[in-house]
Short mmCIF file of C-alpha atoms in Angstrom, two decimals:
data_model
loop_
_atom_site.label_atom_id
_atom_site.label_comp_id
_atom_site.label_asym_id
_atom_site.label_seq_id
_atom_site.Cartn_x
_atom_site.Cartn_y
_atom_site.Cartn_z
CA UNK A 18 -0.06 -0.06 -0.06
CA UNK A 19 1.35 3.45 -0.93
CA UNK A 20 2.18 5.99 1.78
CA UNK A 21 -0.36 8.41 0.33
CA UNK A 22 -3.08 5.80 0.44
CA UNK A 23 -2.19 4.98 4.08
CA UNK A 24 -2.35 8.60 5.07
CA UNK A 25 -5.59 9.11 3.18
CA UNK A 26 -7.13 6.18 5.14
CA UNK A 27 -5.84 6.62 8.72
CA UNK A 28 -5.87 10.43 9.05
CA UNK A 29 -9.45 10.94 7.83
CA UNK A 30 -10.51 8.05 10.11
CA UNK A 31 -9.05 9.79 13.16
CA UNK A 32 -10.77 13.00 12.12
CA UNK A 33 -14.02 11.26 11.55
CA UNK A 34 -13.98 9.79 15.06
CA UNK A 35 -13.19 13.15 16.60
CA UNK A 36 -15.99 14.69 14.64
CA UNK A 37 -18.36 11.94 15.79
CA UNK A 38 -17.55 12.84 19.38
CA UNK A 39 -18.12 16.51 18.79
CA UNK A 40 -21.37 15.80 16.92
CA UNK A 41 -22.84 13.66 19.67
CA UNK A 42 -21.99 16.17 22.45
CA UNK A 43 -23.41 19.05 20.27
CA UNK A 44 -26.65 17.08 19.57
CA UNK A 45 -27.20 16.31 23.15
CA UNK A 46 -26.69 19.90 24.26
CA UNK A 47 -28.79 21.10 21.38
CA UNK A 48 -31.81 18.86 22.42
CA UNK A 49 -31.56 20.12 26.00
CA UNK A 50 -31.46 23.71 24.79
CA UNK A 51 -34.35 23.31 22.45
CA UNK A 52 -36.58 21.69 25.15
CA UNK A 53 -35.58 24.38 27.60
CA UNK A 54 -36.47 27.16 25.11
CA UNK A 55 -39.89 25.64 24.37
CA UNK A 56 -40.64 25.51 28.07
CA UNK A 57 -39.46 29.01 28.80
CA UNK A 58 -41.44 30.38 25.79
CA UNK A 59 -44.60 28.89 27.13
CA UNK A 60 -43.99 30.16 30.62
CA UNK A 61 -43.08 33.60 29.32
CA UNK A 62 -46.30 33.71 27.26
CA UNK A 63 -48.47 32.89 30.28
CA UNK A 64 -46.76 35.67 32.25
CA UNK A 65 -47.25 38.10 29.45
CA UNK A 66 -50.92 37.24 29.07
CA UNK A 67 -51.41 37.73 32.82
CA UNK A 68 -49.70 40.98 32.85
CA UNK A 69 -51.34 42.27 29.71
CA UNK A 70 -54.85 41.51 31.01
CA UNK A 71 -54.02 43.57 34.12
CA UNK A 72 -52.66 46.38 32.02
CA UNK A 73 -55.93 46.26 29.86
CA UNK A 74 -58.03 46.39 33.03
CA UNK A 75 -55.96 49.36 34.36
CA UNK A 76 -56.26 51.37 31.14
CA UNK A 77 -59.92 50.51 30.74
CA UNK A 78 -60.52 51.87 34.18
CA UNK A 79 -58.58 54.99 33.27
CA UNK A 80 -60.66 55.46 30.13
CA UNK A 81 -63.92 54.97 32.06
CA UNK A 82 -62.86 57.79 34.41
CA UNK A 83 -61.27 60.29 32.05
CA UNK A 84 -62.85 59.43 28.76
CA UNK A 85 -60.16 61.24 26.78
CA UNK A 86 -58.32 60.43 23.53
CA UNK A 87 -55.03 59.65 25.20
CA UNK A 88 -56.64 57.05 27.45
CA UNK A 89 -58.53 55.56 24.55
CA UNK A 90 -55.30 55.39 22.46
CA UNK A 91 -53.44 53.58 25.26
CA UNK A 92 -56.35 51.18 25.73
CA UNK A 93 -56.42 50.42 21.97
CA UNK A 94 -52.73 49.71 21.91
CA UNK A 95 -52.88 47.21 24.76
CA UNK A 96 -55.97 45.56 23.32
CA UNK A 97 -54.04 44.82 20.16
CA UNK A 98 -51.06 43.52 22.12
CA UNK A 99 -53.42 41.16 24.07
CA UNK A 100 -54.99 40.00 20.78
CA UNK A 101 -51.51 39.27 19.40
CA UNK A 102 -50.64 37.12 22.42
CA UNK A 103 -53.96 35.38 22.17
CA UNK A 104 -53.11 34.37 18.54
CA UNK A 105 -49.84 32.74 19.68
CA UNK A 106 -51.70 30.99 22.61
CA UNK A 107 -54.22 29.42 20.23
CA UNK A 108 -51.30 27.27 18.60
CA UNK A 109 -50.26 25.79 22.03
CA UNK A 110 -51.48 22.27 22.95
CA UNK A 111 -51.34 20.19 26.20
CA UNK A 112 -52.30 16.60 26.83
CA UNK A 113 -54.81 14.88 29.15
CA UNK A 114 -56.46 16.95 32.00
CA UNK A 115 -54.03 19.71 31.37
CA UNK A 116 -55.66 20.32 28.02
CA UNK A 117 -58.93 21.28 29.68
CA UNK A 118 -57.16 23.85 31.82
CA UNK A 119 -55.47 25.34 28.79
CA UNK A 120 -58.73 25.46 26.81
CA UNK A 121 -60.53 27.15 29.68
CA UNK A 122 -57.66 29.60 29.89
CA UNK A 123 -58.09 30.36 26.09
CA UNK A 124 -61.76 30.91 26.52
CA UNK A 125 -61.21 33.37 29.36
CA UNK A 126 -58.79 35.40 27.33
CA UNK A 127 -61.39 35.49 24.53
CA UNK A 128 -64.21 36.38 26.79
CA UNK A 129 -62.09 39.08 28.44
CA UNK A 130 -61.43 40.71 25.02
CA UNK A 131 -65.05 40.46 24.07
CA UNK A 132 -66.24 41.96 27.34
CA UNK A 133 -63.78 44.81 27.14
CA UNK A 134 -64.89 45.77 23.68
CA UNK A 135 -68.56 45.59 24.85
CA UNK A 136 -67.83 47.99 27.73
CA UNK A 137 -66.09 50.49 25.36
CA UNK A 138 -69.04 50.33 22.97
CA UNK A 139 -71.55 50.91 25.72
CA UNK A 140 -69.55 53.89 27.01
CA UNK A 141 -69.27 55.29 23.45
CA UNK A 142 -73.05 54.88 23.12
CA UNK A 143 -73.69 56.64 26.47
CA UNK A 144 -75.16 53.47 28.06
CA UNK A 145 -73.72 54.37 31.52
CA UNK A 146 -76.09 52.17 33.47
CA UNK A 147 -75.26 48.95 31.55
CA UNK A 148 -71.38 48.80 31.76
CA UNK A 149 -71.05 48.73 35.61
CA UNK A 150 -71.99 45.02 35.86
CA UNK A 151 -69.86 44.27 32.95
CA UNK A 152 -66.78 45.96 34.59
CA UNK A 153 -67.29 43.90 37.75
CA UNK A 154 -67.39 40.73 35.67
CA UNK A 155 -64.27 41.62 33.72
CA UNK A 156 -62.50 42.19 37.00
CA UNK A 157 -63.43 38.71 38.03
CA UNK A 158 -62.15 37.17 34.69
CA UNK A 159 -58.92 39.14 35.06
CA UNK A 160 -58.25 37.52 38.52
CA UNK A 161 -59.21 34.11 37.06
CA UNK A 162 -56.69 34.65 34.30
CA UNK A 163 -54.01 35.55 36.74
CA UNK A 164 -54.65 32.41 38.81
CA UNK A 165 -54.77 30.17 35.76
CA UNK A 166 -51.52 31.69 34.35
CA UNK A 167 -49.73 30.55 37.52
CA UNK A 168 -51.42 27.08 37.26
CA UNK A 169 -50.31 26.66 33.79
CA UNK A 170 -46.71 27.65 34.69
CA UNK A 171 -46.81 24.97 37.34
CA UNK A 172 -48.07 22.48 34.79
CA UNK A 173 -45.38 23.30 32.40
CA UNK A 174 -42.74 22.81 35.09
CA UNK A 175 -44.24 19.56 36.08
CA UNK A 176 -44.48 18.29 32.52
CA UNK A 177 -40.93 19.23 31.75
CA UNK A 178 -39.42 17.55 34.87
CA UNK A 179 -39.53 13.98 33.45
CA UNK A 180 -38.33 15.17 30.12
CA UNK A 181 -35.42 16.99 31.80
CA UNK A 182 -34.52 13.80 33.66
CA UNK A 183 -34.50 11.75 30.59
CA UNK A 184 -32.34 14.36 28.93
CA UNK A 185 -29.84 14.16 31.76
CA UNK A 186 -29.74 10.38 31.34
CA UNK A 187 -29.12 10.73 27.60
CA UNK A 188 -26.46 13.37 28.17
CA UNK A 189 -24.75 11.05 30.55
CA UNK A 190 -24.77 8.24 28.03
CA UNK A 191 -23.42 10.62 25.35
CA UNK A 192 -20.67 11.77 27.72
CA UNK A 193 -19.72 8.16 28.42
CA UNK A 194 -19.68 7.42 24.61
CA UNK A 195 -17.66 10.54 23.93
CA UNK A 196 -15.10 9.52 26.67
CA UNK A 197 -14.81 6.09 25.22
CA UNK A 198 -14.32 7.48 21.59
CA UNK A 199 -11.80 10.01 22.99
CA UNK A 200 -9.76 7.21 24.64
CA UNK A 201 -10.02 5.09 21.44
CA UNK A 202 -8.90 7.98 19.14
CA UNK A 203 -5.93 8.72 21.52
CA UNK A 204 -4.80 5.14 21.43
CA UNK A 205 -5.22 5.01 17.63
CA UNK A 206 -3.18 8.23 17.24
CA UNK A 207 -0.34 6.85 19.33
CA UNK A 208 -0.39 3.54 17.29
CA UNK A 209 -0.53 5.60 14.05
CA UNK A 210 2.44 7.77 15.11
CA UNK A 211 4.51 4.64 15.96
CA UNK A 212 3.52 2.99 12.71
CA UNK A 213 4.38 6.16 10.73
CA UNK A 214 7.77 6.43 12.37
CA UNK A 215 8.67 2.78 11.69
CA UNK A 216 7.37 2.65 8.09
CA UNK A 217 8.33 6.13 6.84
CA UNK A 218 10.75 8.12 9.12
CA UNK A 219 13.29 5.38 9.84
CA UNK A 220 13.77 4.25 6.24
CA UNK A 221 14.03 7.84 5.11
CA UNK A 222 16.66 8.49 7.80
CA UNK A 223 18.67 5.64 6.46
CA UNK A 224 18.55 6.98 2.95
CA UNK A 225 19.60 10.49 4.21
CA UNK A 226 22.59 8.80 5.86
CA UNK A 227 23.57 7.05 2.73
CA UNK A 228 23.14 10.25 0.78
CA UNK A 229 25.61 12.08 3.15
CA UNK A 230 28.21 9.40 2.55
CA UNK A 231 27.78 9.77 -1.22
CA UNK A 232 28.08 13.53 -1.05
CA UNK A 233 31.35 13.02 0.82
CA UNK A 234 32.80 11.04 -2.20
CA UNK A 235 32.16 7.51 -1.02
CA UNK A 236 30.52 6.08 -4.24
CA UNK A 237 30.71 2.55 -2.89
CA UNK A 238 28.12 3.29 -0.16
CA UNK A 239 25.51 0.55 0.33
CA UNK A 240 22.03 1.85 -0.39
CA UNK A 241 19.35 0.33 1.96
CA UNK A 242 16.62 -1.21 -0.18
CA UNK A 243 13.40 -1.83 2.01
CA UNK A 244 11.44 -4.83 0.63
CA UNK A 245 8.27 -2.83 0.01
CA UNK A 246 6.33 -1.38 -2.98
CA UNK A 247 5.45 2.06 -1.65
CA UNK A 248 7.24 5.34 -2.27
CA UNK A 249 10.13 4.50 0.17
CA UNK A 250 10.89 1.32 -1.71
CA UNK A 251 10.74 3.17 -4.97
CA UNK A 252 12.98 6.00 -3.66
CA UNK A 253 15.55 3.34 -2.45
CA UNK A 254 15.62 1.56 -5.79
CA UNK A 255 15.73 4.88 -7.75
CA UNK A 256 18.63 5.90 -5.51
CA UNK A 257 20.48 2.66 -6.30
CA UNK A 258 19.84 3.15 -10.00
CA UNK A 259 21.10 6.79 -9.75
CA UNK A 260 24.37 5.50 -8.15
CA UNK A 261 24.87 3.00 -11.00
CA UNK A 262 24.22 5.70 -13.58
CA UNK A 263 26.63 7.97 -11.80
CA UNK A 264 29.44 5.33 -11.89
CA UNK A 265 28.81 4.76 -15.62
CA UNK A 266 28.77 8.51 -16.23
CA UNK A 267 32.20 9.00 -14.53
CA UNK A 268 33.56 6.12 -16.57
CA UNK A 269 32.24 7.72 -19.84
CA UNK A 270 33.64 11.10 -18.89
CA UNK A 271 37.04 9.56 -18.46
CA UNK A 272 36.80 8.19 -21.98
CA UNK A 273 35.60 11.61 -23.33
CA UNK A 274 38.65 13.31 -21.77
CA UNK A 275 40.92 11.00 -23.90
CA UNK A 276 39.02 12.01 -27.00
CA UNK A 277 39.07 15.80 -26.38
CA UNK A 278 41.53 16.57 -29.16
CA UNK A 279 39.56 14.59 -31.66
CA UNK A 280 36.36 16.32 -30.71
CA UNK A 281 38.03 19.74 -31.15
CA UNK A 282 39.21 18.76 -34.63
CA UNK A 283 35.72 17.57 -35.56
CA UNK A 284 34.18 20.84 -34.45
CA UNK A 285 36.59 22.75 -36.54
CA UNK A 286 35.83 20.77 -39.65
CA UNK A 287 32.06 21.18 -38.94
CA UNK A 288 32.53 24.95 -38.77
CA UNK A 289 34.43 24.94 -42.01
CA UNK A 290 31.75 22.91 -43.81
CA UNK A 291 28.78 25.25 -42.85
CA UNK A 292 26.62 26.22 -45.77
CA UNK A 293 26.58 29.86 -46.86
CA UNK A 294 22.99 31.27 -46.47
CA UNK A 295 23.11 32.76 -49.91
CA UNK A 296 23.95 29.39 -51.49
CA UNK A 297 21.05 27.88 -49.38
CA UNK A 298 18.54 30.55 -50.83
CA UNK A 299 19.80 29.88 -54.40
CA UNK A 300 19.47 26.15 -53.82
CA UNK A 301 15.78 26.56 -52.60
CA UNK A 302 15.10 28.73 -55.68
CA UNK A 303 16.44 26.14 -58.06
CA UNK A 304 14.38 23.42 -56.30
CA UNK A 305 11.23 25.66 -56.59
CA UNK A 306 11.72 26.20 -60.26
CA UNK A 307 12.48 22.52 -60.86
CA UNK A 308 9.29 21.55 -58.97
CA UNK A 309 7.26 24.03 -61.08
CA UNK A 310 8.69 22.73 -64.35
CA UNK A 311 7.79 19.16 -63.20
CA UNK A 312 4.24 20.16 -62.46
CA UNK A 313 4.47 19.96 -58.67
CA UNK A 314 3.05 23.48 -58.01
CA UNK A 315 2.27 22.99 -54.35
CA UNK A 316 5.83 21.78 -53.77
CA UNK A 317 7.09 24.87 -55.57
CA UNK A 318 4.98 27.29 -53.43
CA UNK A 319 6.09 25.53 -50.29
CA UNK A 320 9.71 25.69 -51.27
CA UNK A 321 9.24 29.52 -52.07
CA UNK A 322 7.51 30.08 -48.66
CA UNK A 323 10.26 28.31 -46.84
CA UNK A 324 13.00 30.35 -48.53
CA UNK A 325 11.12 33.58 -47.75
CA UNK A 326 10.60 32.48 -44.17
CA UNK A 327 14.24 31.61 -43.80
CA UNK A 328 15.41 34.87 -45.43
CA UNK A 329 13.13 36.96 -43.12
CA UNK A 330 14.22 35.11 -39.98
CA UNK A 331 17.85 35.94 -40.82
CA UNK A 332 17.22 39.65 -40.63
CA UNK A 333 18.79 41.77 -37.85
CA UNK A 334 16.30 41.75 -34.95
CA UNK A 335 17.26 45.28 -34.01
CA UNK A 336 15.99 46.74 -37.28
CA UNK A 337 12.23 47.76 -37.18
CA UNK A 338 9.85 46.71 -39.87
CA UNK A 339 6.28 47.56 -40.79
CA UNK A 340 3.19 45.68 -39.97
CA UNK A 341 2.81 45.00 -43.55
CA UNK A 342 6.08 43.07 -43.68
CA UNK A 343 5.07 41.15 -40.48
CA UNK A 344 1.72 40.18 -41.90
CA UNK A 345 3.15 38.99 -45.21
CA UNK A 346 5.68 36.92 -43.14
CA UNK A 347 2.85 35.56 -41.01
CA UNK A 348 1.05 34.49 -44.16
CA UNK A 349 4.11 32.70 -45.47
CA UNK A 350 4.52 30.87 -42.16
CA UNK A 351 0.83 29.85 -42.19
CA UNK A 352 1.11 28.53 -45.75
CA UNK A 353 3.85 26.22 -44.55
CA UNK A 354 1.81 25.10 -41.46
CA UNK A 355 -1.27 24.66 -43.75
CA UNK A 356 0.69 21.99 -45.67
CA UNK A 357 1.32 20.16 -42.41
CA UNK A 358 -2.09 20.57 -40.84
CA UNK A 359 -4.22 20.68 -44.01
CA UNK A 360 -7.92 21.09 -43.15
CA UNK A 361 -7.36 20.68 -39.38
CA UNK A 362 -6.68 24.35 -38.99
CA UNK A 363 -8.25 27.53 -40.30
CA UNK A 364 -6.38 30.93 -40.39
CA UNK A 365 -8.72 33.93 -40.11
CA UNK A 366 -7.51 37.47 -40.94
CA UNK A 367 -9.22 40.75 -39.95
CA UNK A 368 -6.81 43.45 -40.98
CA UNK A 369 -7.25 47.19 -41.45
CA UNK A 370 -5.02 48.37 -44.28
CA UNK A 371 -4.62 51.75 -42.57
CA UNK A 372 -2.53 50.16 -39.78
CA UNK A 373 0.01 48.33 -41.87
CA UNK A 374 2.47 51.29 -42.07
CA UNK A 375 2.90 51.07 -38.28
CA UNK A 376 6.56 50.26 -37.30
CA UNK A 377 7.18 47.36 -35.12
CA UNK A 378 10.18 45.10 -34.08
CA UNK A 379 11.14 42.47 -36.41
CA UNK A 380 9.77 38.90 -35.84
CA UNK A 381 6.90 39.86 -33.43
CA UNK A 382 3.82 38.14 -34.94
CA UNK A 383 5.29 34.90 -36.17
CA UNK A 384 6.53 33.65 -32.83
CA UNK A 385 3.15 34.40 -31.23
CA UNK A 386 1.44 32.45 -34.13
CA UNK A 387 3.90 29.64 -33.62
CA UNK A 388 3.06 29.43 -29.96
CA UNK A 389 -0.59 29.22 -30.92
CA UNK A 390 0.23 26.21 -33.24
CA UNK A 391 2.68 24.44 -30.93
CA UNK A 392 0.95 24.95 -27.61
CA UNK A 393 -2.64 25.60 -28.60
CA UNK A 394 -4.11 23.67 -31.44
CA UNK A 395 -1.33 21.11 -32.37
CA UNK A 396 -3.24 18.22 -30.68
CA UNK A 397 -6.60 19.09 -32.24
CA UNK A 398 -7.78 16.66 -34.91
CA UNK A 399 -10.29 19.15 -36.45
CA UNK A 400 -11.87 22.42 -35.98
CA UNK A 401 -8.76 24.39 -34.98
CA UNK A 402 -9.00 28.17 -35.60
CA UNK A 403 -6.30 30.82 -35.33
CA UNK A 404 -7.28 34.41 -35.71
CA UNK A 405 -5.11 37.50 -36.54
CA UNK A 406 -6.86 40.86 -36.14
CA UNK A 407 -5.33 44.34 -36.64
CA UNK A 408 -7.67 47.17 -35.86
CA UNK A 409 -7.03 50.93 -35.33
CA UNK A 410 -8.02 52.92 -32.32
CA UNK A 411 -7.83 56.64 -31.52
CA UNK A 412 -4.13 56.78 -30.58
CA UNK A 413 -2.92 53.22 -30.71
CA UNK A 414 -3.25 49.97 -32.75
CA UNK A 415 -4.77 46.80 -31.44
CA UNK A 416 -3.37 43.45 -32.62
CA UNK A 417 -5.30 40.31 -31.51
CA UNK A 418 -4.05 36.71 -31.90
CA UNK A 419 -6.53 34.10 -30.70
CA UNK A 420 -6.83 30.36 -30.91
CA UNK A 421 -9.46 27.91 -29.74
CA UNK A 422 -6.90 25.38 -28.44
CA UNK A 423 -6.07 23.95 -24.97
CA UNK A 424 -5.49 27.24 -23.18
CA UNK A 425 -3.21 27.56 -20.26
CA UNK A 426 -3.12 27.60 -16.38
CA UNK A 427 -3.43 30.92 -14.51
CA UNK A 428 0.17 30.59 -13.07
CA UNK A 429 1.59 30.19 -16.68
CA UNK A 430 -0.32 33.28 -17.88
CA UNK A 431 1.00 35.34 -15.03
CA UNK A 432 4.52 34.18 -15.63
CA UNK A 433 4.28 35.22 -19.29
CA UNK A 434 3.03 38.65 -18.49
CA UNK A 435 5.76 39.20 -15.97
CA UNK A 436 8.29 38.21 -18.70
CA UNK A 437 10.59 36.65 -16.24
CA UNK A 438 10.54 33.12 -17.38
CA UNK A 439 8.33 31.58 -20.05
CA UNK A 440 7.87 27.77 -19.66
CA UNK A 441 7.11 27.17 -23.31
CA UNK A 442 10.51 28.53 -24.34
CA UNK A 443 12.01 25.30 -23.27
CA UNK A 444 10.53 23.76 -26.37
CA UNK A 445 12.09 24.36 -29.70
CA UNK A 446 10.80 27.05 -32.05
CA UNK A 447 11.73 27.64 -35.65
CA UNK A 448 12.72 31.24 -35.00
CA UNK A 449 14.56 30.57 -31.81
CA UNK A 450 12.48 33.25 -30.09
CA UNK A 451 10.26 32.66 -26.96
CA UNK A 452 7.32 34.66 -25.86
CA UNK A 453 9.43 36.49 -23.14
CA UNK A 454 11.73 37.66 -25.87
CA UNK A 455 8.97 39.05 -27.99
CA UNK A 456 7.30 40.99 -25.02
CA UNK A 457 10.69 42.34 -23.83
CA UNK A 458 11.58 43.66 -27.27
CA UNK A 459 8.19 45.33 -27.57
CA UNK A 460 8.64 47.05 -24.26
CA UNK A 461 12.15 48.23 -25.12
CA UNK A 462 11.02 49.33 -28.64
CA UNK A 463 8.12 51.48 -27.36
CA UNK A 464 9.53 52.43 -23.99
CA UNK A 465 6.32 51.36 -22.29
CA UNK A 466 5.13 48.67 -19.93
CA UNK A 467 1.81 46.73 -20.05
CA UNK A 468 1.55 46.51 -23.86
CA UNK A 469 0.24 42.97 -23.67
CA UNK A 470 -2.93 41.31 -22.22
CA UNK A 471 -3.48 37.64 -22.17
CA UNK A 472 -6.90 35.94 -21.75
CA UNK A 473 -6.84 32.15 -21.28
CA UNK A 474 -8.21 29.27 -19.30
CA UNK A 475 -7.77 25.47 -19.67
CA UNK A 476 -9.75 24.15 -22.62
CA UNK A 477 -11.01 27.69 -23.35
CA UNK A 478 -8.35 28.76 -25.88
CA UNK A 479 -5.95 31.67 -25.63
CA UNK A 480 -6.22 35.33 -26.72
CA UNK A 481 -3.17 37.73 -26.85
CA UNK A 482 -3.85 41.42 -27.33
CA UNK A 483 -1.09 43.87 -28.17
CA UNK A 484 -1.83 47.46 -27.65
CA UNK A 485 0.76 49.41 -29.56
CA UNK A 486 1.04 53.22 -29.55
CA UNK A 487 1.30 54.97 -32.88
CA UNK A 488 4.68 55.44 -34.33
CA UNK A 489 5.93 57.49 -37.29
CA UNK A 490 5.02 55.58 -40.40
CA UNK A 491 1.46 54.84 -39.18
CA UNK A 492 -1.69 56.92 -39.60
CA UNK A 493 -1.70 59.31 -36.68
CA UNK A 494 -5.21 60.59 -37.28
CA UNK A 495 -7.13 57.36 -37.17
#
């Protein structure tokens, strides 16, 4: 079993056990809290109803005496509050004989409110002789409500007592279970630590000791090879193989030292036999004409494109060119790639002719297009598209190179924009220029930073946008 698999099994198992302990304790506490909250809400409601009936009776008395708007307004406010509490009370339920007490209590609240409203109506209708008896009756109901409120509080406490005792029993069981699990996880943690030390730390320490001997020059050091199929065993076998390779490399280097003079002579002969570029161009032209005479027109066109591409790439990179030259060079490059990819790729151009007199560093577009081919759409069997767009803006020119290829990760995109190290530059390019080289030459040529934006995501393609300020040779008034 691999070390990673072992860690993924045992560590989550320990964490799961600890989470089970925490969950049980949390649930037991939550149940007690919820039960306590329900009881307290009921008791508080009964107290509120008792107090509110007394307040209603007090403000009713004040209104009967003063009969002014302020007293009436206060009475109305407390009536509404009592009605609200009554609505909450209606949803409450009790079992057995307690249910009769609660229903009687609800009926008294209802009768209290109706009687109170009746007294107010009689007073407003100037029926002074009729509301005196009603007021005496509402006082009696108020006292009954107060007594029944206390009775209901006592009933709630009595009903909650066995529930609370059962909760305590359950909490005790949960605590015992939690303690057992805690001891179990502690023992498992100790066993896991000992196992980890014996199976991982000790073998690695032996390999480190052997590595120190090798670094001191003892190439005959014995490498401990644990009989196992995990990463430690693989590391030991790889270490042993590395030592064998190192011994062979040293032996080969000794042989190479004896052949140094021969190598120097061969390098000199290779330098003397290099082909003159002009001879190479002339040879390609002869091949092109011969292919044309023989009827191989596509071969002739490919040879001419290769010759033009090679001739353009051998220019001095410090000499600026126009966008027109760069676009023509890009077309030559694409015609060569079209021969290779055939119908797998489509090259789309969207170029404003007024922008083509803009001066630009030599070999700017072709390396970017090559990156799109090599790192974007090379693996696509069909439907690959590369776009080159050049459009004018008020005081700059925007060049967009886009593909619908594999895209890139965010860290690679940032590394490219920082122009510090471009990972793709490790792969070969026909021009020998990487992305960082192109971006740096643009910055030096225009004397500005942030000329490039890159939009990309894995499997979403890549879009490179160059924002180039106008330079003499371009149309300044666009």
